[in-house]
XYZ file of C-alpha atoms in Angstrom:
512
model
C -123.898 -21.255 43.310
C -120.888 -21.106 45.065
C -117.519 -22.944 43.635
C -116.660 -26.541 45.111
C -114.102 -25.975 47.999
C -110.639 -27.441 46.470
C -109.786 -31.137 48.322
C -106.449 -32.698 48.585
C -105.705 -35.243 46.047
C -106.856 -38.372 46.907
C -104.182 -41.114 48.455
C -104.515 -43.146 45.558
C -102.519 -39.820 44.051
C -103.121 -38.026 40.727
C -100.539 -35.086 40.172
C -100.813 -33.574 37.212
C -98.885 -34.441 33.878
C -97.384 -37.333 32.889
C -96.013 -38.840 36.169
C -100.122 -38.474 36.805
C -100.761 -40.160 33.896
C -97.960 -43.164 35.332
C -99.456 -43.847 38.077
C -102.943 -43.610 36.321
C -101.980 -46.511 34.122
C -100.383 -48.046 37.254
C -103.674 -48.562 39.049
C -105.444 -49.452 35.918
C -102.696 -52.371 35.166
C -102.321 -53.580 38.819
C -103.597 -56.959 39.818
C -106.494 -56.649 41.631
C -108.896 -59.307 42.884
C -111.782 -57.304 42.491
C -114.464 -56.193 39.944
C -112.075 -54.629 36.981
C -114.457 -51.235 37.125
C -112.847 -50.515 40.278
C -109.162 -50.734 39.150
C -109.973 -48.179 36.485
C -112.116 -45.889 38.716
C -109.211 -45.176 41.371
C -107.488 -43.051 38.995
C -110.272 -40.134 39.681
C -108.578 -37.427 41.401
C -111.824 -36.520 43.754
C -115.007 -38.220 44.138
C -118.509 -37.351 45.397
C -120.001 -38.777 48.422
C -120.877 -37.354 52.562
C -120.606 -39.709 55.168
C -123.815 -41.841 54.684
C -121.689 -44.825 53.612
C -121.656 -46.661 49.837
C -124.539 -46.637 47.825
C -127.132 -49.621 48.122
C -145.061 -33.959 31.572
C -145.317 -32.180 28.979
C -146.958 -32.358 26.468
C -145.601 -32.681 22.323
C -146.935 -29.658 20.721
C -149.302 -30.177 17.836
C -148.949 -27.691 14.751
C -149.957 -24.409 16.181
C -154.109 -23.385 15.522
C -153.081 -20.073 14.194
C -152.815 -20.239 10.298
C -150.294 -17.107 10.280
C -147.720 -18.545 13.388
C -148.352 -21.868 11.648
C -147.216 -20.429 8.136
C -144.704 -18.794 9.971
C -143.125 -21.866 11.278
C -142.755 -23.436 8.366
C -141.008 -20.458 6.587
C -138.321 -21.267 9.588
C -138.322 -24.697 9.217
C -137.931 -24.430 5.357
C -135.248 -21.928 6.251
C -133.639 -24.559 8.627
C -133.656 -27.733 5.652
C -131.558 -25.514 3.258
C -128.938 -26.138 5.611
C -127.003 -29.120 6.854
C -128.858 -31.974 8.447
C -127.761 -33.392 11.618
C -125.510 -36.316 9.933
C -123.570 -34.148 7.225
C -120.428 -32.890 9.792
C -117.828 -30.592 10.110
C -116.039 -31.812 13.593
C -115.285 -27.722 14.397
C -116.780 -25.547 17.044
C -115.274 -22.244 15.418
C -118.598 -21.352 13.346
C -121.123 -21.509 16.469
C -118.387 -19.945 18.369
C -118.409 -17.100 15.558
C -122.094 -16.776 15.305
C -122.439 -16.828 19.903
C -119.682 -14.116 19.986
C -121.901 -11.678 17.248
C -124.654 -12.504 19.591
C -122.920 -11.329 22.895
C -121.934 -14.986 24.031
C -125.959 -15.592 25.664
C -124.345 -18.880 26.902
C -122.425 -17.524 29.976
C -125.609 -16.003 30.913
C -126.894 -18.740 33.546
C -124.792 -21.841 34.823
C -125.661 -24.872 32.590
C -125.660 -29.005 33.104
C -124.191 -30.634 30.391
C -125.369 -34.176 29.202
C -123.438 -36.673 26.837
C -123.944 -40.554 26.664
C -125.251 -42.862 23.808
C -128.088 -43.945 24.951
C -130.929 -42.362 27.749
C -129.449 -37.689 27.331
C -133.249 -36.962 26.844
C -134.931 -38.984 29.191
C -132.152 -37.872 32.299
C -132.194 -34.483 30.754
C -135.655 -34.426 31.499
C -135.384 -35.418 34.907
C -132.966 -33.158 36.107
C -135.738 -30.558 34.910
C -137.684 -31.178 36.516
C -136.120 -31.925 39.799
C -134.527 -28.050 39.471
C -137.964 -26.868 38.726
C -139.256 -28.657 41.809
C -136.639 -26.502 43.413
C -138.204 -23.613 42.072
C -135.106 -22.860 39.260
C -136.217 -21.427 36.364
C -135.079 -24.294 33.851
C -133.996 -24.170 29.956
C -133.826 -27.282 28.423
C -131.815 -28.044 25.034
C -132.543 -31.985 23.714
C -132.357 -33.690 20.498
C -133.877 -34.684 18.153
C -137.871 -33.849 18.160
C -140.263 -36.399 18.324
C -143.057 -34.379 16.226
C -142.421 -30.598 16.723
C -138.872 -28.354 16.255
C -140.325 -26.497 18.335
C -139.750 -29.497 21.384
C -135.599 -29.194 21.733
C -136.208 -25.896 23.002
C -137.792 -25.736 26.517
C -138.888 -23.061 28.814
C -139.790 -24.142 32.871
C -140.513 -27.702 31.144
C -142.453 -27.123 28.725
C -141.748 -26.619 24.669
C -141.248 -22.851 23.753
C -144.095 -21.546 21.650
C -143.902 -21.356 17.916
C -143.981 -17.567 17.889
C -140.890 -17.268 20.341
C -139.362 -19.583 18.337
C -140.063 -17.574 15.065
C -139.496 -14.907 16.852
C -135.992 -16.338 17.877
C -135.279 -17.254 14.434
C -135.819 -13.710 12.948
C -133.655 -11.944 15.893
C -130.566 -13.671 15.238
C -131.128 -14.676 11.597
C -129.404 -11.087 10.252
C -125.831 -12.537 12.539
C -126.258 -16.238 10.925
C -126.157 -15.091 8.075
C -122.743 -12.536 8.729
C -121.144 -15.764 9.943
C -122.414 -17.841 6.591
C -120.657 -15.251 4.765
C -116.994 -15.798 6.652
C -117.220 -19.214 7.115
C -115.584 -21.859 4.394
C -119.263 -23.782 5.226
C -122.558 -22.253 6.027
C -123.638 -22.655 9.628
C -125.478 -26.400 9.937
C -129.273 -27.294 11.386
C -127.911 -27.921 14.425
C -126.005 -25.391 15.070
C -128.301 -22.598 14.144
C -131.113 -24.275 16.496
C -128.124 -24.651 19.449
C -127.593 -20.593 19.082
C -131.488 -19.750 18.928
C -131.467 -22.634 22.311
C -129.024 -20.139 24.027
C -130.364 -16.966 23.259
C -133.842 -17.737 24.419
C -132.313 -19.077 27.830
C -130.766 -15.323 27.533
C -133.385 -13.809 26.952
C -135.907 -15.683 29.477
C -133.873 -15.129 31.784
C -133.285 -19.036 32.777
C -132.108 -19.709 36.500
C -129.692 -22.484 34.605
C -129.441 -24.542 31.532
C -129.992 -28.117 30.913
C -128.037 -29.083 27.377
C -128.024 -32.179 26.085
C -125.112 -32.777 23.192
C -126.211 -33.550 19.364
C -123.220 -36.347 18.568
C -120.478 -37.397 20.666
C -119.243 -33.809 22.960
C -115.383 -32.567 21.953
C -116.351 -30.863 18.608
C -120.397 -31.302 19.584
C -121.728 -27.400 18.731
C -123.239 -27.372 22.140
C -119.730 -27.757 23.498
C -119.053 -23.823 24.055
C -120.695 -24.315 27.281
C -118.918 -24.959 30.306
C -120.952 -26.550 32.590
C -120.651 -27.087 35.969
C -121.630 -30.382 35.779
C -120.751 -32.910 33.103
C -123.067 -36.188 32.958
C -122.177 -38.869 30.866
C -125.060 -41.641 30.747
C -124.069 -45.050 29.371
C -121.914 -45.414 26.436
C -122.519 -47.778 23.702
C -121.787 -48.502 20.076
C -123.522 -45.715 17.760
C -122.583 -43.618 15.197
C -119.440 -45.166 14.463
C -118.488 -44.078 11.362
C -117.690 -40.376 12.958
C -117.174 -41.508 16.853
C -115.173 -44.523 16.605
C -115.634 -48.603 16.706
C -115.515 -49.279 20.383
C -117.054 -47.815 23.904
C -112.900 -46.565 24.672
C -112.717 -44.345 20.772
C -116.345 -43.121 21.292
C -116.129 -42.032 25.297
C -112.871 -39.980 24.342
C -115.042 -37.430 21.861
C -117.701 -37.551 24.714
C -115.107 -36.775 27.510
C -114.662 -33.413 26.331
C -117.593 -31.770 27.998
C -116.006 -32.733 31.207
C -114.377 -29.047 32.047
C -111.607 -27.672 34.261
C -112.996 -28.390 38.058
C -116.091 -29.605 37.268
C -118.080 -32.313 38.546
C -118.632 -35.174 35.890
C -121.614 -37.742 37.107
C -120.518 -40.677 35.385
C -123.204 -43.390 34.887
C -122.077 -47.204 34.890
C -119.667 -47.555 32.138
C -117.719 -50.142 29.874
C -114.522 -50.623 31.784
C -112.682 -49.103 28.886
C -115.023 -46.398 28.479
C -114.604 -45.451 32.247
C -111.068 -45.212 31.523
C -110.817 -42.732 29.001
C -113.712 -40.995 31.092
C -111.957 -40.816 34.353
C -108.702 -39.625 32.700
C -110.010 -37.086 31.262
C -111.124 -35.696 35.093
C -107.894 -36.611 35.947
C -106.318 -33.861 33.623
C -108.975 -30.980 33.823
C -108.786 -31.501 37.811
C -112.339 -32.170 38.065
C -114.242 -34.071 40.887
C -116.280 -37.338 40.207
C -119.501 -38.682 41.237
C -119.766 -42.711 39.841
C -122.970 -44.549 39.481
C -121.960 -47.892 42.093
C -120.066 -46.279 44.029
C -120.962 -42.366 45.233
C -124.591 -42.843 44.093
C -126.910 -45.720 42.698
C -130.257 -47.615 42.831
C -130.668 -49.268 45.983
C -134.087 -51.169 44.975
C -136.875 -50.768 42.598
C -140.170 -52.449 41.852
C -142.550 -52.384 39.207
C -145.663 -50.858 40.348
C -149.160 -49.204 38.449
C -147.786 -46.693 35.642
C -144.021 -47.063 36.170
C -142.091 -47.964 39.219
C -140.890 -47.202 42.967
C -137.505 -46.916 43.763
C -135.270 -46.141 46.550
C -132.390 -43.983 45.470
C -128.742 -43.623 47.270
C -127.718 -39.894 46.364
C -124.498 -38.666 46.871
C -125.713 -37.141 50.613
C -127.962 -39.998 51.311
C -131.040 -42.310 50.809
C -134.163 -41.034 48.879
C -137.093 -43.799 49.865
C -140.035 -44.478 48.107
C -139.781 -42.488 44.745
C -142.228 -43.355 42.491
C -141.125 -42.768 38.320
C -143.964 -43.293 36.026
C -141.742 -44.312 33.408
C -140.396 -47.823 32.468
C -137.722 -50.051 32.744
C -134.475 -50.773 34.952
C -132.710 -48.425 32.883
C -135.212 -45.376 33.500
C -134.131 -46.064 37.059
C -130.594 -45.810 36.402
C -131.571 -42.613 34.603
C -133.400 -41.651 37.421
C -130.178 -41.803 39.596
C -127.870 -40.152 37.170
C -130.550 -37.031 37.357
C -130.203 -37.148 41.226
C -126.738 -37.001 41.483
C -126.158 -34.413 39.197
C -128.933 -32.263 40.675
C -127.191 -32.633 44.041
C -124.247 -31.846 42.517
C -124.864 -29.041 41.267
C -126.355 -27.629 44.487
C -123.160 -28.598 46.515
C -124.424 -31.591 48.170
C -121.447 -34.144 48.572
C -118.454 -31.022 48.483
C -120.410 -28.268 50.309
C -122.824 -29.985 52.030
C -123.750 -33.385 53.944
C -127.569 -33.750 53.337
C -129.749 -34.923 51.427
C -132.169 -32.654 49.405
C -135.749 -32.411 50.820
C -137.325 -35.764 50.009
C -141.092 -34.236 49.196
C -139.576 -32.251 46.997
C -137.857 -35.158 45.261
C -140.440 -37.265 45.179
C -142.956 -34.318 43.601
C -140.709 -33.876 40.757
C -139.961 -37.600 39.605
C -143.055 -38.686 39.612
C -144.121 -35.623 37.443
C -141.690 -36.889 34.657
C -142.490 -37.755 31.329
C -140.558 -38.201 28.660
C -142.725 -38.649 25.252
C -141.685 -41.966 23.060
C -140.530 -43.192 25.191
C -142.297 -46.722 26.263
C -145.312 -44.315 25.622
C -148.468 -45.807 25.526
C -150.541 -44.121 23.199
C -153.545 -47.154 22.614
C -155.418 -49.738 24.259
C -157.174 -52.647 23.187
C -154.964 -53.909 21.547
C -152.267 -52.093 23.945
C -149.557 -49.660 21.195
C -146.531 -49.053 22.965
C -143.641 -46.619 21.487
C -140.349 -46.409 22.096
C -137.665 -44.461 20.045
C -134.557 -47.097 20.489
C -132.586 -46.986 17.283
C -129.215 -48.786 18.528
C -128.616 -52.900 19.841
C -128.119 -51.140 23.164
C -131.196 -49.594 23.666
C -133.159 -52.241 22.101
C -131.821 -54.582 24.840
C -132.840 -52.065 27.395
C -136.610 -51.543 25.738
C -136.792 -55.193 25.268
C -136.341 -55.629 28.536
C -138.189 -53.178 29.774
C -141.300 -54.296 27.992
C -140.730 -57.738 29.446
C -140.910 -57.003 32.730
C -143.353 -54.005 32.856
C -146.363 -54.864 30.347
C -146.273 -59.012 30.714
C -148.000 -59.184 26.224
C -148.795 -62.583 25.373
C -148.174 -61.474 22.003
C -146.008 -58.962 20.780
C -145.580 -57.747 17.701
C -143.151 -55.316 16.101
C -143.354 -52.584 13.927
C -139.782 -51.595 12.756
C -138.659 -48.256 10.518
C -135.043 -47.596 11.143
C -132.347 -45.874 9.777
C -129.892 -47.127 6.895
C -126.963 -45.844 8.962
C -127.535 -48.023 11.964
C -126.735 -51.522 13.419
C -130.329 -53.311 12.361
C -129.448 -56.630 12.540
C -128.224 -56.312 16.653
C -131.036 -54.301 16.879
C -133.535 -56.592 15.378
C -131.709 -59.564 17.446
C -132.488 -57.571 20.575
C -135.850 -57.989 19.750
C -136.217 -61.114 18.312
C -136.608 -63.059 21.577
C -140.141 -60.785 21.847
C -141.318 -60.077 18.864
C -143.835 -63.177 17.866
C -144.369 -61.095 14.514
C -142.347 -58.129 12.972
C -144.099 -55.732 10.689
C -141.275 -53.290 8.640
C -141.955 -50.191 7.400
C -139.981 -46.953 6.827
C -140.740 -43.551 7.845
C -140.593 -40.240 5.666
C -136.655 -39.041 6.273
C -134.298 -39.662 3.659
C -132.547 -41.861 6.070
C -134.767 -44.162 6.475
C -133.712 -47.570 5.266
C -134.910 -49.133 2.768
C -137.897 -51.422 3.187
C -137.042 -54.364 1.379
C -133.402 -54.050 2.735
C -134.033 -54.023 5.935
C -137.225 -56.691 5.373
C -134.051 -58.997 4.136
C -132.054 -58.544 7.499
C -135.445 -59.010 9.205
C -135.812 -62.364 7.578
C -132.788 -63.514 8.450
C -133.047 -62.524 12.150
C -137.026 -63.896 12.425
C -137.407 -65.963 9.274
C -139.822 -65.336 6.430
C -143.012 -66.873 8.572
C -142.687 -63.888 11.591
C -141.724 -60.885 8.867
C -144.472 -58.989 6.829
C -143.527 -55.964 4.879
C -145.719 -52.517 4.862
C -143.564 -50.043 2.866
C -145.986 -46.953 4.200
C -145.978 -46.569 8.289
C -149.819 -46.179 8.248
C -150.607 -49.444 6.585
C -147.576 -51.381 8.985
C -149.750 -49.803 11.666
C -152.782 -51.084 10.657
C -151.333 -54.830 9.665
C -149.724 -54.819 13.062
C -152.668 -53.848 15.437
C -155.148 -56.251 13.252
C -152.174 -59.549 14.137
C -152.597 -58.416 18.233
C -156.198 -58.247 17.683
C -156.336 -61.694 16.092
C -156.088 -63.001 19.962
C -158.916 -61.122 20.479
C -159.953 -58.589 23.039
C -158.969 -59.511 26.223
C -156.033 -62.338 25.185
C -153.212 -59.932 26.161
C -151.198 -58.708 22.651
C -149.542 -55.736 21.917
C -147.874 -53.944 19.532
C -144.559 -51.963 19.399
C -143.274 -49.171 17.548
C -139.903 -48.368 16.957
C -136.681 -47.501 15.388
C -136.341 -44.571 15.160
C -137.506 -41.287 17.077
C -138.749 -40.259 13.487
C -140.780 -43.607 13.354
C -142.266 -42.932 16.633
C -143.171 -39.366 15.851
C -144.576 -40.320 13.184
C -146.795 -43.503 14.941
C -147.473 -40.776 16.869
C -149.450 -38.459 15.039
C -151.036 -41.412 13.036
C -152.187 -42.558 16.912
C -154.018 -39.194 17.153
C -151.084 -38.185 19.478
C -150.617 -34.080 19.611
């Protein structure tokens, strides 16, 4: 792909250094009588858009059949536990930096789309897969965490890699992990080793490009020695804020740091603060900027039979009649985020005034899935998962469930995580749930049951919480209240959480 031509700064003017920085906080402070998101947006030195005017599945892989790969994979996985898990941190990029250089630096191999946000990185990342394989790209796709399988954050032309590549993976570069182990002042982490073995089987594919979705936050994030051509950065919320910071302006200035010299950053709809830090950031690494409500957005959407249709404003024009068999206004926004950064990265909106071929488009969205994710996996009485773990999400799934399933019962089943915001998460819910069932799953993190049975009580009251310390038994309790309307009255149950939860539901549901 060729490089973006270079534009003229914008009149709103951005010149570099601090007298950019002035005027930045000039337009942000100025008086305005409009919406406050567009005060802070004018600071962006470029933006996306042609002349068309503003805007208006794979499958989770079971355990494989093969007793020898499947003994194998666990030796790997075993191998992988030893090390740190995914919330012990060193904020550093030097040891995956260490270990890619050994390795021949596989990363530069194939251009790459980088994806931070709190809330909706898989689901997008997703999406833009399979829009590029619609496009006939040969796709890699890096996303975490798993639902049920490892073996899922690593994907070849959308679908999971197989468990002997990814042994096979493991033993290739496990003689340079463990050269950098020995120079490092801490061994390499989880993470990190599966974000090298991510790269070096794009490398070795070959991939056409890269889809990488961060682990935590993006600055120090290990899949941050990647400079991709386009930056996306869905919405940003509270989570993880003992290492990311307290509000939506401390957490968007670790996730502004995949956003890379000339770039193009694809911004979904933001916190006003959070667009701030966001759109300075372009300001100083001269990059151009595509913004969800302004270059590119959802025009309309309905629900329809398995999902919804939508009509899409890209950044080179309107995209009718796309049909997402997914859930929820914010899979929609999703769904725009995806397009814009797909045109992107083909040129559309700095190279070219078009819009990409709408068959083509409309092929690859409505071949999306995105496992756990408003998954139905029962019926009679309907089981619904859905891996939110934050207040943020749960708002989203809440209201996503509203609108798209219409229960005349629902009832929860809850297993979260002891580091998380429960009670705004169970809040979220409580204007749904008719019952809550807790439970916890099998990670060390989970929380507690009875702990998180107390904040339950106090959200729902003692009368709407029962409490089913193993996730099998909270299943059963929970499909047994639904059925208690009998068979054609309408109930429901959901799972969620946690993605570990929902795994979890999963496999008990006869899922993969």
């Amino acid at each position: 792909m060729s490089e973006p031509p270079q534009h003229e700064p914008d009149p709103s003017g951005t010149p570099d250094g601090d007298a950019g920085n002035d005027e930045f906080d000039q337009i942000v402070s100025a008086e305005t009588d409009r919406d406050p998101d567009l005060a802070v947006i004018e600071a962006g030195s470029r933006t996306l858009r042609t002349q068309a005017g503003p805007p208006q599945g794979d499958q989770v892989p079971a355990r494989p059949a093969d007793p020898e790969v499947d003994r194998a994979l666990r030796e790997v996985e075993a191998d992988l536990a030893t090390r740190w898990g995914e919330t012990k941190l060193d904020p550093s990029v030097e040891r995956i930096e260490a270990l890619l250089d050994i390795l021949g630096s596989p990363q530069r191999a194939y251009p790459s789309i980088h994806i931070t946000g709190t809330n909706g990185k898989t689901s997008t990342a997703r999406m833009i897969e399979s829009l590029l394989g619609a496009f006939e790209l040969r796709t890699g796709r890096y996303t975490s965490p798993h639902v049920q399988s490892v073996t899922e954050r690593i994907s070849l032309d959308g679908a999971p890699i197989s468990a002997e590549r990814f042994v096979d993976t493991y033993r290739d570069i496990k003689p340079y992990i463990e050269m950098v182990d020995a120079r490092q002042e801490y061994r390499l982490s989880f993470f990190e080793v599966l974000t090298a073995m991510a790269f070096a089987a794009f490398a070795d594919a070959p991939v056409d490009i890269a889809v990488v979705e961060v682990g935590m936050g993006g600055t120090w994030d290990a899949t941050n020695v990647i400079d991709g051509s386009v930056a996306v950065v869905t919405p940003i919320a509270l989570d993880h804020t003992d290492r990311l910071g307290t509000t939506p302006e401390q957490i968007a200035v670790e996730k502004a740091g995949i956003i890379k010299k000339d770039a193009t950053a694809v911004l979904a709809q933001q916190p006003v603060d959070a667009a701030s830090v966001l759109l300075r950031r372009a300001v100083e690494v001269d990059a151009t900027v595509a913004r969800e409500g302004l270059e590119f957005g959802v025009l309309s959407r309905e629900v329809a039979v398995g999902g919804q249709l939508l009509t899409l404003r890209g950044l080179g024009g309107e995209y009718p009649e796309v049909f997402l068999p997914l859930h929820g206004a914010h899979q929609a926004h999703n769904a725009a985020v995806a397009l814009a950064a797909v045109e992107a990265f083909f040129g559309i909106g700095s190279q070219h005034a078009r819009t990409l071929d709408l068959d083509t488009v409309r092929r690859a969205f409505a071949s999306v899935t995105s496992p756990g994710r408003l998954e139905v996996v029962r019926r009679s009485p309907t089981v619904v998962l859905d891996a939110a773990h934050n207040p943020a999400g749960a708002q989203a799934t809440a209201a996503a469930v509203t609108e798209a399933f219409g229960f005349s019962r629902l009832v929860g089943v809850v297993g979260a995580s002891g580091d998380k915001d429960v009670r705004g998460f169970l809040e979220a819910f409580e204007p749904i749930f008719a019952e809550v069932v807790v439970t916890r799953n099998s990670s060390h993190r989970a929380m507690d049951v009875d702990a998180l049975a107390q904040v339950a009580v106090e959200v729902f009251g003692a009368d709407r919480v029962q409490v089913e310390p193993r996730l099998d038994d909270a299943l059963e309790a929970a499909i047994t209240l639904a059925e208690e309307e009998g068979e054609f009255a309408g109930a429901g149950v959901l799972v969620t959480g946690s993605v570990i939860t929902v795994g979890e539901a999963r496999l008990l549901l006869g899922k993969g």
